[in-house]
Each structure stands twice: as C-alpha cells, then as structure tokens.
Amino acid sequence: MMVAAAIAFIWLLLRLTKRRLLLLLKNITTRTTTKLDDVVVELTEKFILSYGYLFINYNIIKQLYLSPKAEKIAGAAMMVITTYFTIRLANFLVSVLVVGYMKRKQEPQHRIRQVDGMLLVLRALVWAMGIIMLIDNLGYNVTTIIAGLGVGGIAIALAAQSILGDLFSYIVIFFDKPFEIGDFIVMGENSGVVETIGIKTSHIRSLDGQQLIMPNAEMVKSIIQNFKRLERRRIVFSIGVVYNTSADKLRRIPAIAKDIIALQPEVHFDRVHLKAFGDFSINYEIVYYLNSADYVKYMDVQQAICLAIFEAFEEVEIEFAFPTQTLFINNRNDVQAPVKKRYTEAAHS
C-alpha cells in the first residue's frame, strides 16, 4: 500500500512540476542565441523526466520484499527500459550533431532532408548493437548469436547485392555531390531535373514530363553532365557561303559576325575563322561564350545572332550556300562543244 501511494505521489509531483520546469527552461533558452540549451530542453522533456520517473519507481519497488524470481524479472525489465532509452538517446544525439553540423556549414534545406536516409541506417546499426548488448547483460551467450548474424549477414549480402550497391552509391552521392535536388543532369540518353535522392533510387523529371526512376548504382557508374553548375556556355556554330563570293566579301565576314556578337548582352566574343573549303560551300566557324547557364537564354541569343547575320548578308549581297551538284553533259552532235548544266538540290533537314 505504501509503495502504491509513493508511486502515485511521484506521478502527481511529476505532473505538477513537469510543465513549470519546462516553461522555466524554455524561458531561459529564449534569452540565449546558442542552440545547445534548446537541445537540453528537448532531452529533459523526451528522456530525462520519463526515465527518471521509471527509475525512481523501480527503486521504490525494490524496497519491497520480493522473491528472487520477481526481483530478477524487475531487474531485467529495468535493464530493458534503460537500454531502450539509451538507444533512443544515442540516436537523438547523433541526429542533432549531424543536422547541427550541416546547418553550421550552411547546407541547403534539401541536403538536410537528404541526410535522413543515412540516419536511418545509423539508427538501425545502433539498435542492433544495443539489442546485442542487452542480450549479453541478461546473461545469454551472444557469441553464437554474433556468429549466426555473421553467416546470415553474408547470405543476406549475397542475396541483396543490388540493394547494398544502391545504398553505398547513395552514400557516395551524398558526400561527393555529383548532383543535388533541382539540378538538370544528362546521363546518356536520359535527362531531366533531379526531384528526389533516395536510399535505393533517385527520381528525375524529364523535359517531356515523365518521371525517371533510376538506381543509384547505375547513376554513379554513368558519366553525368550537370548543367546546373554550368557557369558559362561555349557555343560553336558554322555558316557556309557560296563559292562565287568575292575575296573582298570573304574578308569582311569575320568582322560582320564579330560586330553582331559583341552587341549581345552577357556574351563574350571568341573568334571567327574561315575554316575549310567544303564540297559546296566556303565554311566559317564562329565561337563565343554566354555568361549564363539558362538554356532558353542561350537559344534566344543564338536566334538573335543568326537573324542579324542573315540580315547583314542580305545587305552586302552575300549568299548562303546549300547543297548543290554540277553535272557536265556532252552534246551528241558535237563532242567538242560540252554543254554545262547545273542542278541544285535542296538540303534535307
């Protein structure tokens, strides 16, 4: 009867003081800029008060005269409770330390959310270690269990090679950061914006709206083009003019292209050269840099440059070349007088 009254009194005291104690601690923490005291408040609320209540009750119960069997059961129960709270406390501290470190490094919010996958693996390992230690403290021989787990672990690893490969690839992606959520990437024939990075797969939204679900191991093995990190874009394109263009006009083409490109915003002109004599055209290679990673902006600038070159060539009467073919036909009546006919074929797009 006295034990029940003591337990009820402790419960009532805890109920009365818990809220006031937490309010007092929260008022103190609001006056400081450090996050450590906030962690202390959360520890007190989630772990210290609850475990303290159970620990006090256990010591009250121990004052009773118990049979050896009941005392052993009570001790085992307290050991299970202690292990449970210890594991939860360890996982909580690991989570706080990792997330706090990432915040101090000013990592973006999606990177902090991404760490949940790694924390899940760490929590599982902590739980496994804690349960093994509990079994050992309860007096059981864990050597056989550990050996069994080792053999079973090998079997599981062989059966789940692809899953483990994706898991380790997720860790590689997290630390090496070849791409992040929101990046536009290209891998072979697949391209799109990264939406999520999971423990096994990553989700990519393609330009046509499809969701591509790709295993992490395959992504790590692939050559990844990350256009989100493109600081400036190098553009190379060619134009061709007809062979009957005069030499004077050929010399003017580089200056015309240079003046047009120099007028475009955020563009750095590199070079224009007569590159080669083609089958049906005299070819020029034009190179410039755009100080932007935006693909739409690149297309707008390229379009403006092409239209301006076309208008400038019209003004100075320079003709663009297109695929042509010239055939020489001999007149049957007079072999000595060849007749030249020219057939023009439009280029296939």
XYZ file of C-alpha atoms in Angstrom:
349
model
C 0.000 0.000 0.000
C 2.819 2.374 0.871
C 4.569 1.582 -2.414
C 1.421 2.343 -4.427
C 0.994 5.623 -2.537
C 4.638 6.560 -3.170
C 4.300 5.794 -6.882
C 1.112 7.852 -7.106
C 2.773 10.727 -5.240
C 5.791 10.700 -7.565
C 3.470 10.655 -10.591
C 1.457 13.590 -9.226
C 4.607 15.542 -8.368
C 5.973 14.959 -11.848
C 2.717 16.117 -13.431
C 2.732 19.307 -11.385
C 6.374 20.188 -11.846
C 6.944 18.992 -15.406
C 5.123 21.828 -17.138
C 6.566 24.522 -14.867
C 10.077 23.116 -15.196
C 9.852 23.013 -18.984
C 8.438 26.541 -19.141
C 11.269 27.764 -16.926
C 13.880 26.098 -19.119
C 12.280 27.442 -22.313
C 12.212 30.971 -20.906
C 15.909 30.696 -20.143
C 16.742 29.362 -23.613
C 14.873 32.157 -25.400
C 17.352 34.662 -23.939
C 20.372 32.949 -25.499
C 21.493 32.566 -29.116
C 23.106 29.143 -28.783
C 21.178 26.015 -29.787
C 22.766 23.833 -27.121
C 20.317 24.843 -24.429
C 17.404 24.016 -26.785
C 18.822 20.510 -27.078
C 18.997 20.283 -23.275
C 15.299 21.233 -23.013
C 14.358 18.589 -25.563
C 16.481 15.984 -23.785
C 14.784 16.814 -20.496
C 11.310 16.583 -21.995
C 11.810 13.403 -24.032
C 14.236 11.351 -21.964
C 15.317 12.612 -18.539
C 11.889 13.155 -16.944
C 10.369 9.935 -18.330
C 13.339 7.768 -17.439
C 13.736 9.467 -14.066
C 10.126 8.639 -13.186
C 10.609 4.959 -14.080
C 13.965 4.792 -12.283
C 12.523 6.230 -9.053
C 9.590 3.814 -9.190
C 11.960 0.903 -9.708
C 13.940 1.847 -6.618
C 10.708 2.196 -4.621
C 9.613 -1.286 -5.719
C 12.996 -2.675 -4.716
C 12.267 -1.695 -1.117
C 9.616 -4.393 -1.054
C 10.412 -7.934 -0.089
C 10.395 -9.738 -3.436
C 11.038 -13.313 -4.301
C 14.272 -13.955 -6.216
C 12.290 -14.637 -9.385
C 10.266 -11.413 -9.121
C 13.395 -9.428 -8.307
C 15.107 -10.888 -11.357
C 12.125 -10.012 -13.538
C 12.078 -6.448 -12.189
C 15.828 -6.076 -12.797
C 15.505 -7.432 -16.325
C 12.603 -5.087 -17.024
C 14.617 -2.110 -15.794
C 17.550 -3.198 -17.923
C 15.302 -3.350 -21.000
C 13.918 0.107 -20.207
C 17.409 1.518 -19.685
C 18.628 0.025 -22.965
C 15.580 1.390 -24.776
C 16.121 4.930 -23.514
C 19.890 4.720 -24.074
C 19.429 3.694 -27.721
C 16.867 6.427 -28.334
C 19.127 8.978 -26.633
C 22.119 7.900 -28.753
C 20.096 8.156 -31.967
C 18.772 11.558 -30.913
C 22.256 12.895 -30.202
C 23.630 11.557 -33.499
C 20.767 13.225 -35.373
C 21.257 16.534 -33.542
C 25.023 16.517 -34.138
C 24.760 15.661 -37.846
C 21.950 18.121 -38.603
C 23.622 20.817 -36.492
C 26.892 20.336 -38.344
C 25.147 20.647 -41.708
C 23.370 23.818 -40.604
C 26.663 25.335 -39.472
C 28.065 24.511 -42.906
C 25.037 26.376 -44.339
C 23.884 23.371 -46.330
C 20.581 23.875 -48.216
C 17.378 22.501 -46.717
C 17.036 19.685 -49.256
C 20.519 18.443 -48.293
C 19.478 18.346 -44.641
C 16.375 16.351 -45.574
C 18.518 14.028 -47.652
C 20.571 13.041 -44.588
C 17.531 11.200 -43.200
C 18.456 8.200 -45.343
C 21.887 7.945 -43.750
C 20.473 8.478 -40.275
C 18.057 5.598 -40.870
C 20.997 3.260 -41.486
C 22.850 4.587 -38.433
C 19.752 4.131 -36.247
C 19.431 0.528 -37.390
C 23.077 -0.140 -36.502
C 22.686 1.473 -33.052
C 19.567 -0.593 -32.373
C 21.343 -3.800 -33.434
C 24.328 -3.069 -31.175
C 22.068 -2.099 -28.280
C 19.982 -5.268 -28.521
C 23.101 -7.450 -28.644
C 24.498 -5.702 -25.547
C 21.136 -6.136 -23.773
C 21.076 -9.854 -24.503
C 24.638 -10.146 -23.192
C 23.777 -8.250 -19.992
C 20.767 -10.505 -19.437
C 23.169 -13.419 -19.151
C 22.811 -15.035 -22.552
C 25.774 -16.103 -24.664
C 25.909 -13.711 -27.606
C 28.873 -15.412 -29.290
C 26.590 -17.855 -31.081
C 24.198 -15.049 -31.982
C 27.005 -12.904 -33.413
C 28.359 -15.873 -35.381
C 24.887 -16.576 -36.705
C 24.437 -12.953 -37.611
C 27.782 -13.042 -39.420
C 26.807 -16.055 -41.520
C 23.335 -14.675 -42.042
C 24.786 -11.292 -42.932
C 26.944 -12.854 -45.637
C 23.933 -14.673 -47.046
C 21.837 -11.526 -46.963
C 24.645 -9.517 -48.562
C 24.926 -12.032 -51.409
C 21.166 -12.050 -51.909
C 20.859 -8.272 -51.779
C 23.925 -7.156 -53.686
C 21.973 -4.698 -55.811
C 20.279 -3.141 -52.770
C 23.567 -2.761 -50.902
C 25.183 -1.386 -54.059
C 22.473 1.261 -54.316
C 22.858 2.038 -50.614
C 26.619 2.590 -50.863
C 26.059 4.589 -54.049
C 23.628 6.786 -52.108
C 26.386 7.453 -49.564
C 28.765 8.310 -52.419
C 26.206 10.701 -53.924
C 25.613 12.327 -50.547
C 29.274 13.028 -49.806
C 30.675 13.506 -53.316
C 27.657 15.564 -54.509
C 27.832 14.902 -58.289
C 24.295 16.302 -58.393
C 21.720 17.664 -55.977
C 17.972 18.120 -55.913
C 16.966 20.695 -58.527
C 19.975 20.096 -60.810
C 19.416 19.439 -64.519
C 21.534 16.439 -65.474
C 22.143 14.359 -68.592
C 23.184 10.684 -68.447
C 23.443 9.045 -71.819
C 20.019 9.244 -73.448
C 18.268 10.286 -70.226
C 17.996 13.847 -68.982
C 15.891 15.853 -66.561
C 15.665 17.661 -63.237
C 16.534 15.733 -60.060
C 13.473 15.614 -57.795
C 14.474 13.238 -55.007
C 17.551 11.255 -53.984
C 16.565 8.122 -52.074
C 18.469 5.309 -50.431
C 17.942 2.967 -53.396
C 16.730 5.123 -56.295
C 16.720 8.731 -57.442
C 13.790 10.333 -59.250
C 14.336 12.545 -62.284
C 11.652 14.568 -64.075
C 12.356 14.572 -67.815
C 11.600 17.512 -70.097
C 8.518 15.768 -71.511
C 7.078 15.314 -68.009
C 7.944 11.668 -67.389
C 9.368 10.581 -64.058
C 12.521 8.517 -64.465
C 13.311 6.239 -61.508
C 16.976 5.317 -61.692
C 19.026 3.058 -59.360
C 21.758 4.944 -57.543
C 24.393 2.369 -58.508
C 23.709 2.920 -62.218
C 23.885 6.690 -61.792
C 27.249 6.521 -60.021
C 28.654 4.364 -62.845
C 27.442 6.749 -65.559
C 29.049 9.888 -66.923
C 26.868 12.706 -65.584
C 26.611 16.107 -67.216
C 25.407 18.581 -64.591
C 24.125 21.688 -66.389
C 23.034 23.364 -63.133
C 26.705 24.010 -62.346
C 27.414 25.396 -65.787
C 28.805 28.871 -65.173
C 29.129 29.868 -68.817
C 28.329 28.149 -72.073
C 30.708 27.834 -75.062
C 28.821 27.985 -78.355
C 30.344 26.831 -81.628
C 28.433 27.001 -84.913
C 29.238 27.175 -88.608
C 27.964 29.060 -91.639
C 28.716 28.473 -95.300
C 28.702 30.864 -98.264
C 28.726 30.099 -101.982
C 31.966 29.788 -103.953
C 31.213 32.726 -106.249
C 31.559 35.117 -103.256
C 34.322 37.620 -103.911
C 37.529 37.609 -101.880
C 36.756 41.078 -100.544
C 33.416 39.906 -99.127
C 35.048 36.807 -97.680
C 37.430 39.035 -95.727
C 34.516 41.110 -94.392
C 32.564 38.161 -92.956
C 34.621 37.793 -89.699
C 34.202 41.498 -88.891
C 30.446 41.355 -89.612
C 29.966 38.350 -87.285
C 32.188 39.868 -84.597
C 30.256 43.160 -84.536
C 26.915 41.330 -84.294
C 28.018 39.036 -81.455
C 29.629 41.878 -79.497
C 26.271 43.677 -79.299
C 24.590 40.789 -77.450
C 24.266 41.090 -73.631
C 26.272 38.712 -71.411
C 28.193 37.424 -74.438
C 31.967 37.241 -74.827
C 33.165 37.004 -78.416
C 35.968 34.494 -79.029
C 36.754 34.111 -82.739
C 35.549 33.797 -86.345
C 37.684 31.978 -88.926
C 37.391 30.700 -92.458
C 37.691 27.061 -91.530
C 37.552 24.990 -94.697
C 36.537 24.672 -98.322
C 33.605 22.295 -98.312
C 32.038 20.324 -101.152
C 29.609 23.091 -101.989
C 30.454 25.984 -99.623
C 33.189 28.049 -98.031
C 32.779 27.358 -94.314
C 33.322 29.710 -91.368
C 33.482 28.639 -87.721
C 32.127 31.072 -85.113
C 32.813 30.729 -81.369
C 31.505 32.805 -78.467
C 30.740 32.406 -74.736
C 27.457 33.088 -72.971
C 27.794 34.017 -69.278
C 24.642 32.166 -68.271
C 23.580 28.554 -67.763
C 19.988 29.232 -68.811
C 19.231 27.155 -71.914
C 16.320 29.335 -73.017
C 18.526 32.415 -72.823
C 21.170 30.642 -74.894
C 18.599 29.870 -77.582
C 17.339 33.488 -77.557
C 20.881 34.820 -78.038
C 21.682 32.275 -80.762
C 18.481 33.153 -82.584
C 19.235 36.885 -82.422
C 22.763 36.316 -83.762
C 21.583 34.127 -86.637
C 18.874 36.595 -87.685
C 21.310 39.519 -87.516
C 23.879 37.647 -89.655
C 21.189 36.780 -92.194
C 20.089 40.443 -92.428
C 23.689 41.673 -92.690
C 24.449 39.204 -95.514
C 21.356 40.379 -97.369
C 22.568 43.988 -97.207
C 26.047 43.222 -98.601
C 24.716 40.569 -101.017
C 26.497 37.536 -99.589
C 24.710 34.282 -100.411
C 24.433 31.372 -98.023
C 25.395 28.060 -99.559
C 23.247 24.993 -99.716
C 23.982 21.520 -101.130
C 24.475 21.756 -104.921
C 25.643 19.406 -107.657
C 27.094 20.325 -111.048
C 26.874 17.873 -113.981
C 28.764 18.169 -117.298
C 26.890 16.671 -120.317
C 28.443 16.192 -123.748
C 26.348 17.115 -126.825
C 25.935 14.011 -129.001
C 26.161 16.001 -132.272
C 29.289 17.905 -131.330
C 31.616 16.213 -128.878
C 33.979 19.178 -128.980
C 31.280 21.502 -127.580
C 30.440 20.440 -123.989
C 27.234 21.741 -122.535
C 27.253 22.626 -118.827
C 24.081 22.254 -116.823
C 23.769 22.876 -113.116
C 21.262 21.086 -110.949
C 20.561 22.325 -107.483
C 19.248 20.085 -104.751
C 17.837 21.456 -101.555
C 19.443 20.161 -98.395
C 17.416 17.692 -96.413
C 16.700 18.919 -92.947
